[in-house]
């Protein structure tokens, strides 16, 4: 090999190593096979018990993983409580009085620390709990990619700015997904997570009473659905009253979210926007495919969850394995 082509090869290898380090973490589904072989089973059983006590819990656990990954990557930072060194993401407005399920993660961590001390990260527990939640609610299963390590910092500002807001128009939603390496298909597919769970009246009151400053309801809302929502969320009433994100099957992970969008029955503005941008738009077309083909939705959802789980994962000797998911380890 000439010295010139040798230099080119070095540059190429360096570029590829950097590129793949930055965009695709070195995760795999067998990471704990020898060090903590029962971890997936333990997570599934604990989520199942939590679901039997509270049918909403799978939704809350799925959302925890999403809110973890969009802020500092999937590093368990969302689980950190306030301390002298941590300004907790839990107190940021998109999370405050909204995120749920922390106690379930604590139970998993306690059991896993007892069986395999110092081995399983809190970030991986969140990824496993999200998969268990979706499959226990009736959705797809997938081989969760593992080997993430836990971050030692939280990002309160990132929790305010990186997370999509229900008031965001479609271009902003796309930009927030693109900023973490997720594309438009991931956006329309992962929004299907809203086939389970609840949202507070505060997330929709503008749609009901003052859409875009018009003092009118959002014209994209079906009239009878609007009447139902207005009855549950009266103008000036309690903003913390909850609504089903999927009005038909609120605790079942199915494709009815997309059928609802086609009927102008998406709860959040950010949901209905996916369908209202134009009938030939790729969002509307993809949502239409999912509305008529649940298998297509399930297959895409599993792939997009793996994409989301790759965001900024710490591996190797980066970060740490926290002993308590709420605290960084003592130095
Ligand atoms: C596309 C942008 C998104 C926006 C604007 C958005 C916004 C919201 C809002 C406002 C709520 C209700 C919060 C409350 O009222 O307390 C919510 C709930 C929820 N979100 Fe999203 N979300 C988005 C994407 C996602 C993604 C990607 C996932 C998961 C993959 C997800 C999963 C959930 C779940 C399961 C709930 C219900 C949680 C529960 O009942 O505890 N969301 N979302």
PDB file of N, CA, C and O in Angstrom, residues 147-199:
ATOM      1  N   UNK A 147     -26.388  -2.622  27.913  1.00  0.00           N
ATOM      2  CA  UNK A 147     -24.975  -2.293  28.117  1.00  0.00           C
ATOM      3  C   UNK A 147     -24.765  -0.803  28.360  1.00  0.00           C
ATOM      4  O   UNK A 147     -23.630  -0.336  28.394  1.00  0.00           O
ATOM      5  N   UNK A 148     -25.888  -0.065  28.535  1.00  0.00           N
ATOM      6  CA  UNK A 148     -25.756   1.358  28.872  1.00  0.00           C
ATOM      7  C   UNK A 148     -25.193   1.502  30.284  1.00  0.00           C
ATOM      8  O   UNK A 148     -25.463   0.673  31.142  1.00  0.00           O
ATOM      9  N   UNK A 149     -24.490   2.602  30.504  1.00  0.00           N
ATOM     10  CA  UNK A 149     -24.069   2.944  31.853  1.00  0.00           C
ATOM     11  C   UNK A 149     -24.762   4.228  32.294  1.00  0.00           C
ATOM     12  O   UNK A 149     -25.348   4.934  31.472  1.00  0.00           O
ATOM     13  N   UNK A 150     -24.726   4.492  33.588  1.00  0.00           N
ATOM     14  CA  UNK A 150     -25.474   5.628  34.126  1.00  0.00           C
ATOM     15  C   UNK A 150     -24.642   6.899  34.133  1.00  0.00           C
ATOM     16  O   UNK A 150     -23.451   6.881  34.472  1.00  0.00           O
ATOM     17  N   UNK A 151     -25.301   8.002  33.823  1.00  0.00           N
ATOM     18  CA  UNK A 151     -24.645   9.298  33.859  1.00  0.00           C
ATOM     19  C   UNK A 151     -24.441   9.763  35.300  1.00  0.00           C
ATOM     20  O   UNK A 151     -25.096   9.284  36.234  1.00  0.00           O
ATOM     21  N   UNK A 152     -23.542  10.718  35.458  1.00  0.00           N
ATOM     22  CA  UNK A 152     -23.277  11.252  36.798  1.00  0.00           C
ATOM     23  C   UNK A 152     -23.762  12.689  36.927  1.00  0.00           C
ATOM     24  O   UNK A 152     -23.479  13.358  37.901  1.00  0.00           O
ATOM     25  N   UNK A 153     -24.488  13.153  35.900  1.00  0.00           N
ATOM     26  CA  UNK A 153     -25.054  14.501  35.964  1.00  0.00           C
ATOM     27  C   UNK A 153     -26.494  14.468  35.453  1.00  0.00           C
ATOM     28  O   UNK A 153     -26.885  13.541  34.754  1.00  0.00           O
ATOM     29  N   UNK A 154     -27.226  15.495  35.818  1.00  0.00           N
ATOM     30  CA  UNK A 154     -28.571  15.680  35.258  1.00  0.00           C
ATOM     31  C   UNK A 154     -28.543  16.947  34.408  1.00  0.00           C
ATOM     32  O   UNK A 154     -27.594  17.727  34.486  1.00  0.00           O
ATOM     33  N   UNK A 155     -29.559  17.165  33.607  1.00  0.00           N
ATOM     34  CA  UNK A 155     -29.596  18.338  32.734  1.00  0.00           C
ATOM     35  C   UNK A 155     -30.985  18.974  32.798  1.00  0.00           C
ATOM     36  O   UNK A 155     -31.841  18.717  31.947  1.00  0.00           O
ATOM     37  N   UNK A 156     -31.161  19.800  33.816  1.00  0.00           N
ATOM     38  CA  UNK A 156     -32.454  20.462  34.045  1.00  0.00           C
ATOM     39  C   UNK A 156     -32.841  21.322  32.839  1.00  0.00           C
ATOM     40  O   UNK A 156     -33.987  21.297  32.376  1.00  0.00           O
ATOM     41  N   UNK A 157     -31.872  22.058  32.305  1.00  0.00           N
ATOM     42  CA  UNK A 157     -32.154  22.926  31.155  1.00  0.00           C
ATOM     43  C   UNK A 157     -32.554  22.094  29.948  1.00  0.00           C
ATOM     44  O   UNK A 157     -33.494  22.442  29.217  1.00  0.00           O
ATOM     45  N   UNK A 158     -31.852  20.980  29.743  1.00  0.00           N
ATOM     46  CA  UNK A 158     -32.183  20.095  28.618  1.00  0.00           C
ATOM     47  C   UNK A 158     -33.594  19.549  28.742  1.00  0.00           C
ATOM     48  O   UNK A 158     -34.300  19.383  27.738  1.00  0.00           O
ATOM     49  N   UNK A 159     -34.013  19.268  29.981  1.00  0.00           N
ATOM     50  CA  UNK A 159     -35.374  18.754  30.176  1.00  0.00           C
ATOM     51  C   UNK A 159     -36.409  19.807  29.776  1.00  0.00           C
ATOM     52  O   UNK A 159     -37.514  19.483  29.342  1.00  0.00           O
ATOM     53  N   UNK A 160     -36.041  21.081  29.899  1.00  0.00           N
ATOM     54  CA  UNK A 160     -36.959  22.159  29.496  1.00  0.00           C
ATOM     55  C   UNK A 160     -36.966  22.381  27.997  1.00  0.00           C
ATOM     56  O   UNK A 160     -37.990  22.795  27.435  1.00  0.00           O
ATOM     57  N   UNK A 161     -35.830  22.146  27.355  1.00  0.00           N
ATOM     58  CA  UNK A 161     -35.716  22.545  25.947  1.00  0.00           C
ATOM     59  C   UNK A 161     -35.772  21.380  24.957  1.00  0.00           C
ATOM     60  O   UNK A 161     -36.254  21.555  23.839  1.00  0.00           O
ATOM     61  N   UNK A 162     -35.259  20.206  25.334  1.00  0.00           N
ATOM     62  CA  UNK A 162     -35.165  19.108  24.347  1.00  0.00           C
ATOM     63  C   UNK A 162     -36.466  18.336  24.188  1.00  0.00           C
ATOM     64  O   UNK A 162     -36.719  17.753  23.128  1.00  0.00           O
ATOM     65  N   UNK A 163     -37.245  18.263  25.260  1.00  0.00           N
ATOM     66  CA  UNK A 163     -38.443  17.416  25.196  1.00  0.00           C
ATOM     67  C   UNK A 163     -39.511  18.082  24.344  1.00  0.00           C
ATOM     68  O   UNK A 163     -39.740  19.290  24.450  1.00  0.00           O
ATOM     69  N   UNK A 164     -40.171  17.292  23.488  1.00  0.00           N
ATOM     70  CA  UNK A 164     -41.248  17.881  22.679  1.00  0.00           C
ATOM     71  C   UNK A 164     -42.396  18.336  23.572  1.00  0.00           C
ATOM     72  O   UNK A 164     -42.687  17.704  24.589  1.00  0.00           O
ATOM     73  N   UNK A 165     -43.012  19.448  23.173  1.00  0.00           N
ATOM     74  CA  UNK A 165     -44.151  19.964  23.928  1.00  0.00           C
ATOM     75  C   UNK A 165     -45.435  19.641  23.166  1.00  0.00           C
ATOM     76  O   UNK A 165     -45.437  19.606  21.933  1.00  0.00           O
ATOM     77  N   UNK A 166     -46.551  19.443  23.882  1.00  0.00           N
ATOM     78  CA  UNK A 166     -47.812  19.190  23.176  1.00  0.00           C
ATOM     79  C   UNK A 166     -48.274  20.375  22.350  1.00  0.00           C
ATOM     80  O   UNK A 166     -49.145  20.255  21.494  1.00  0.00           O
ATOM     81  N   UNK A 167     -47.670  21.551  22.597  1.00  0.00           N
ATOM     82  CA  UNK A 167     -48.060  22.758  21.867  1.00  0.00           C
ATOM     83  C   UNK A 167     -47.162  22.995  20.649  1.00  0.00           C
ATOM     84  O   UNK A 167     -47.377  23.949  19.899  1.00  0.00           O
ATOM     85  N   UNK A 168     -46.159  22.141  20.464  1.00  0.00           N
ATOM     86  CA  UNK A 168     -45.228  22.337  19.355  1.00  0.00           C
ATOM     87  C   UNK A 168     -45.897  22.049  18.015  1.00  0.00           C
ATOM     88  O   UNK A 168     -46.560  21.015  17.856  1.00  0.00           O
ATOM     89  N   UNK A 169     -45.679  22.916  17.020  1.00  0.00           N
ATOM     90  CA  UNK A 169     -46.115  22.573  15.663  1.00  0.00           C
ATOM     91  C   UNK A 169     -45.192  21.497  15.073  1.00  0.00           C
ATOM     92  O   UNK A 169     -44.115  21.227  15.614  1.00  0.00           O
ATOM     93  N   UNK A 170     -45.601  20.955  13.951  1.00  0.00           N
ATOM     94  CA  UNK A 170     -44.923  19.790  13.383  1.00  0.00           C
ATOM     95  C   UNK A 170     -43.443  20.047  13.090  1.00  0.00           C
ATOM     96  O   UNK A 170     -42.594  19.174  13.334  1.00  0.00           O
ATOM     97  N   UNK A 171     -43.105  21.245  12.611  1.00  0.00           N
ATOM     98  CA  UNK A 171     -41.702  21.516  12.273  1.00  0.00           C
ATOM     99  C   UNK A 171     -40.811  21.472  13.506  1.00  0.00           C
ATOM    100  O   UNK A 171     -39.666  21.019  13.444  1.00  0.00           O
ATOM    101  N   UNK A 172     -41.347  21.946  14.621  1.00  0.00           N
ATOM    102  CA  UNK A 172     -40.561  21.924  15.861  1.00  0.00           C
ATOM    103  C   UNK A 172     -40.417  20.482  16.370  1.00  0.00           C
ATOM    104  O   UNK A 172     -39.349  20.066  16.822  1.00  0.00           O
ATOM    105  N   UNK A 173     -41.489  19.703  16.267  1.00  0.00           N
ATOM    106  CA  UNK A 173     -41.400  18.293  16.676  1.00  0.00           C
ATOM    107  C   UNK A 173     -40.332  17.573  15.851  1.00  0.00           C
ATOM    108  O   UNK A 173     -39.494  16.839  16.392  1.00  0.00           O
ATOM    109  N   UNK A 174     -40.357  17.819  14.544  1.00  0.00           N
ATOM    110  CA  UNK A 174     -39.374  17.169  13.669  1.00  0.00           C
ATOM    111  C   UNK A 174     -37.958  17.573  14.065  1.00  0.00           C
ATOM    112  O   UNK A 174     -37.057  16.727  14.123  1.00  0.00           O
ATOM    113  N   UNK A 175     -37.778  18.852  14.339  1.00  0.00           N
ATOM    114  CA  UNK A 175     -36.438  19.338  14.685  1.00  0.00           C
ATOM    115  C   UNK A 175     -35.963  18.737  16.011  1.00  0.00           C
ATOM    116  O   UNK A 175     -34.788  18.383  16.156  1.00  0.00           O
ATOM    117  N   UNK A 176     -36.866  18.580  16.978  1.00  0.00           N
ATOM    118  CA  UNK A 176     -36.455  18.023  18.271  1.00  0.00           C
ATOM    119  C   UNK A 176     -36.087  16.542  18.133  1.00  0.00           C
ATOM    120  O   UNK A 176     -35.182  16.061  18.799  1.00  0.00           O
ATOM    121  N   UNK A 177     -36.778  15.831  17.268  1.00  0.00           N
ATOM    122  CA  UNK A 177     -36.414  14.431  17.023  1.00  0.00           C
ATOM    123  C   UNK A 177     -35.095  14.362  16.254  1.00  0.00           C
ATOM    124  O   UNK A 177     -34.212  13.564  16.587  1.00  0.00           O
ATOM    125  N   UNK A 178     -34.957  15.217  15.239  1.00  0.00           N
ATOM    126  CA  UNK A 178     -33.721  15.196  14.440  1.00  0.00           C
ATOM    127  C   UNK A 178     -32.508  15.509  15.317  1.00  0.00           C
ATOM    128  O   UNK A 178     -31.424  14.949  15.118  1.00  0.00           O
ATOM    129  N   UNK A 179     -32.709  16.376  16.315  1.00  0.00           N
ATOM    130  CA  UNK A 179     -31.592  16.768  17.177  1.00  0.00           C
ATOM    131  C   UNK A 179     -31.019  15.586  17.957  1.00  0.00           C
ATOM    132  O   UNK A 179     -29.866  15.613  18.382  1.00  0.00           O
ATOM    133  N   UNK A 180     -31.815  14.541  18.144  1.00  0.00           N
ATOM    134  CA  UNK A 180     -31.304  13.354  18.858  1.00  0.00           C
ATOM    135  C   UNK A 180     -31.120  12.179  17.885  1.00  0.00           C
ATOM    136  O   UNK A 180     -31.016  11.023  18.302  1.00  0.00           O
ATOM    137  N   UNK A 181     -31.103  12.483  16.589  1.00  0.00           N
ATOM    138  CA  UNK A 181     -30.808  11.449  15.599  1.00  0.00           C
ATOM    139  C   UNK A 181     -31.999  10.604  15.188  1.00  0.00           C
ATOM    140  O   UNK A 181     -31.820   9.550  14.580  1.00  0.00           O
ATOM    141  N   UNK A 182     -33.215  11.059  15.492  1.00  0.00           N
ATOM    142  CA  UNK A 182     -34.407  10.295  15.090  1.00  0.00           C
ATOM    143  C   UNK A 182     -35.071  10.984  13.899  1.00  0.00           C
ATOM    144  O   UNK A 182     -35.126  12.218  13.842  1.00  0.00           O
ATOM    145  N   UNK A 183     -35.586  10.191  12.969  1.00  0.00           N
ATOM    146  CA  UNK A 183     -36.149  10.772  11.747  1.00  0.00           C
ATOM    147  C   UNK A 183     -37.677  10.886  11.821  1.00  0.00           C
ATOM    148  O   UNK A 183     -38.307  10.583  12.852  1.00  0.00           O
ATOM    149  N   UNK A 184     -38.266  11.326  10.710  1.00  0.00           N
ATOM    150  CA  UNK A 184     -39.712  11.574  10.688  1.00  0.00           C
ATOM    151  C   UNK A 184     -40.512  10.281  10.908  1.00  0.00           C
ATOM    152  O   UNK A 184     -41.594  10.308  11.504  1.00  0.00           O
ATOM    153  N   UNK A 185     -39.982   9.160  10.409  1.00  0.00           N
ATOM    154  CA  UNK A 185     -40.694   7.888  10.638  1.00  0.00           C
ATOM    155  C   UNK A 185     -40.688   7.543  12.123  1.00  0.00           C
ATOM    156  O   UNK A 185     -41.702   7.088  12.681  1.00  0.00           O
ATOM    157  N   UNK A 186     -39.546   7.781  12.787  1.00  0.00           N
ATOM    158  CA  UNK A 186     -39.510   7.550  14.236  1.00  0.00           C
ATOM    159  C   UNK A 186     -40.552   8.430  14.935  1.00  0.00           C
ATOM    160  O   UNK A 186     -41.231   7.992  15.869  1.00  0.00           O
ATOM    161  N   UNK A 187     -40.685   9.675  14.482  1.00  0.00           N
ATOM    162  CA  UNK A 187     -41.632  10.602  15.115  1.00  0.00           C
ATOM    163  C   UNK A 187     -43.074  10.096  14.996  1.00  0.00           C
ATOM    164  O   UNK A 187     -43.790  10.013  16.007  1.00  0.00           O
ATOM    165  N   UNK A 188     -43.487   9.740  13.793  1.00  0.00           N
ATOM    166  CA  UNK A 188     -44.887   9.316  13.626  1.00  0.00           C
ATOM    167  C   UNK A 188     -45.111   7.958  14.308  1.00  0.00           C
ATOM    168  O   UNK A 188     -46.192   7.688  14.838  1.00  0.00           O
ATOM    169  N   UNK A 189     -44.072   7.132  14.359  1.00  0.00           N
ATOM    170  CA  UNK A 189     -44.212   5.798  14.945  1.00  0.00           C
ATOM    171  C   UNK A 189     -44.202   5.857  16.471  1.00  0.00           C
ATOM    172  O   UNK A 189     -45.056   5.244  17.130  1.00  0.00           O
ATOM    173  N   UNK A 190     -43.246   6.586  17.026  1.00  0.00           N
ATOM    174  CA  UNK A 190     -43.156   6.629  18.492  1.00  0.00           C
ATOM    175  C   UNK A 190     -44.311   7.399  19.111  1.00  0.00           C
ATOM    176  O   UNK A 190     -44.698   7.138  20.260  1.00  0.00           O
ATOM    177  N   UNK A 191     -44.905   8.323  18.348  1.00  0.00           N
ATOM    178  CA  UNK A 191     -46.087   9.023  18.864  1.00  0.00           C
ATOM    179  C   UNK A 191     -47.213   8.034  19.124  1.00  0.00           C
ATOM    180  O   UNK A 191     -48.110   8.294  19.937  1.00  0.00           O
ATOM    181  N   UNK A 192     -47.172   6.882  18.460  1.00  0.00           N
ATOM    182  CA  UNK A 192     -48.158   5.823  18.711  1.00  0.00           C
ATOM    183  C   UNK A 192     -48.125   5.287  20.122  1.00  0.00           C
ATOM    184  O   UNK A 192     -49.037   4.561  20.540  1.00  0.00           O
ATOM    185  N   UNK A 193     -47.084   5.664  20.897  1.00  0.00           N
ATOM    186  CA  UNK A 193     -47.066   5.324  22.333  1.00  0.00           C
ATOM    187  C   UNK A 193     -48.285   5.913  23.026  1.00  0.00           C
ATOM    188  O   UNK A 193     -48.715   5.425  24.080  1.00  0.00           O
ATOM    189  N   UNK A 194     -48.851   6.971  22.429  1.00  0.00           N
ATOM    190  CA  UNK A 194     -50.045   7.591  23.021  1.00  0.00           C
ATOM    191  C   UNK A 194     -51.297   6.736  22.809  1.00  0.00           C
ATOM    192  O   UNK A 194     -52.404   7.220  23.013  1.00  0.00           O
ATOM    193  N   UNK A 195     -51.132   5.502  22.438  1.00  0.00           N
ATOM    194  CA  UNK A 195     -52.240   4.547  22.457  1.00  0.00           C
ATOM    195  C   UNK A 195     -52.523   4.083  23.884  1.00  0.00           C
ATOM    196  O   UNK A 195     -53.518   3.398  24.133  1.00  0.00           O
ATOM    197  N   UNK A 196     -51.603   4.416  24.800  1.00  0.00           N
ATOM    198  CA  UNK A 196     -51.855   4.134  26.230  1.00  0.00           C
ATOM    199  C   UNK A 196     -51.542   5.398  27.039  1.00  0.00           C
ATOM    200  O   UNK A 196     -50.783   6.250  26.597  1.00  0.00           O
ATOM    201  N   UNK A 197     -52.141   5.483  28.217  1.00  0.00           N
ATOM    202  CA  UNK A 197     -51.793   6.546  29.158  1.00  0.00           C
ATOM    203  C   UNK A 197     -52.760   7.713  29.186  1.00  0.00           C
ATOM    204  O   UNK A 197     -53.801   7.707  28.520  1.00  0.00           O
ATOM    205  N   UNK A 198     -52.389   8.712  29.950  1.00  0.00           N
ATOM    206  CA  UNK A 198     -53.267   9.854  30.224  1.00  0.00           C
ATOM    207  C   UNK A 198     -52.517  11.160  30.020  1.00  0.00           C
ATOM    208  O   UNK A 198     -51.301  11.207  30.117  1.00  0.00           O
ATOM    209  N   UNK A 199     -53.284  12.230  29.818  1.00  0.00           N
ATOM    210  CA  UNK A 199     -52.709  13.584  29.785  1.00  0.00           C
ATOM    211  C   UNK A 199     -53.630  14.518  30.556  1.00  0.00           C
ATOM    212  O   UNK A 199     -54.852  14.341  30.576  1.00  0.00           O
TER     213      UNK A 199
END
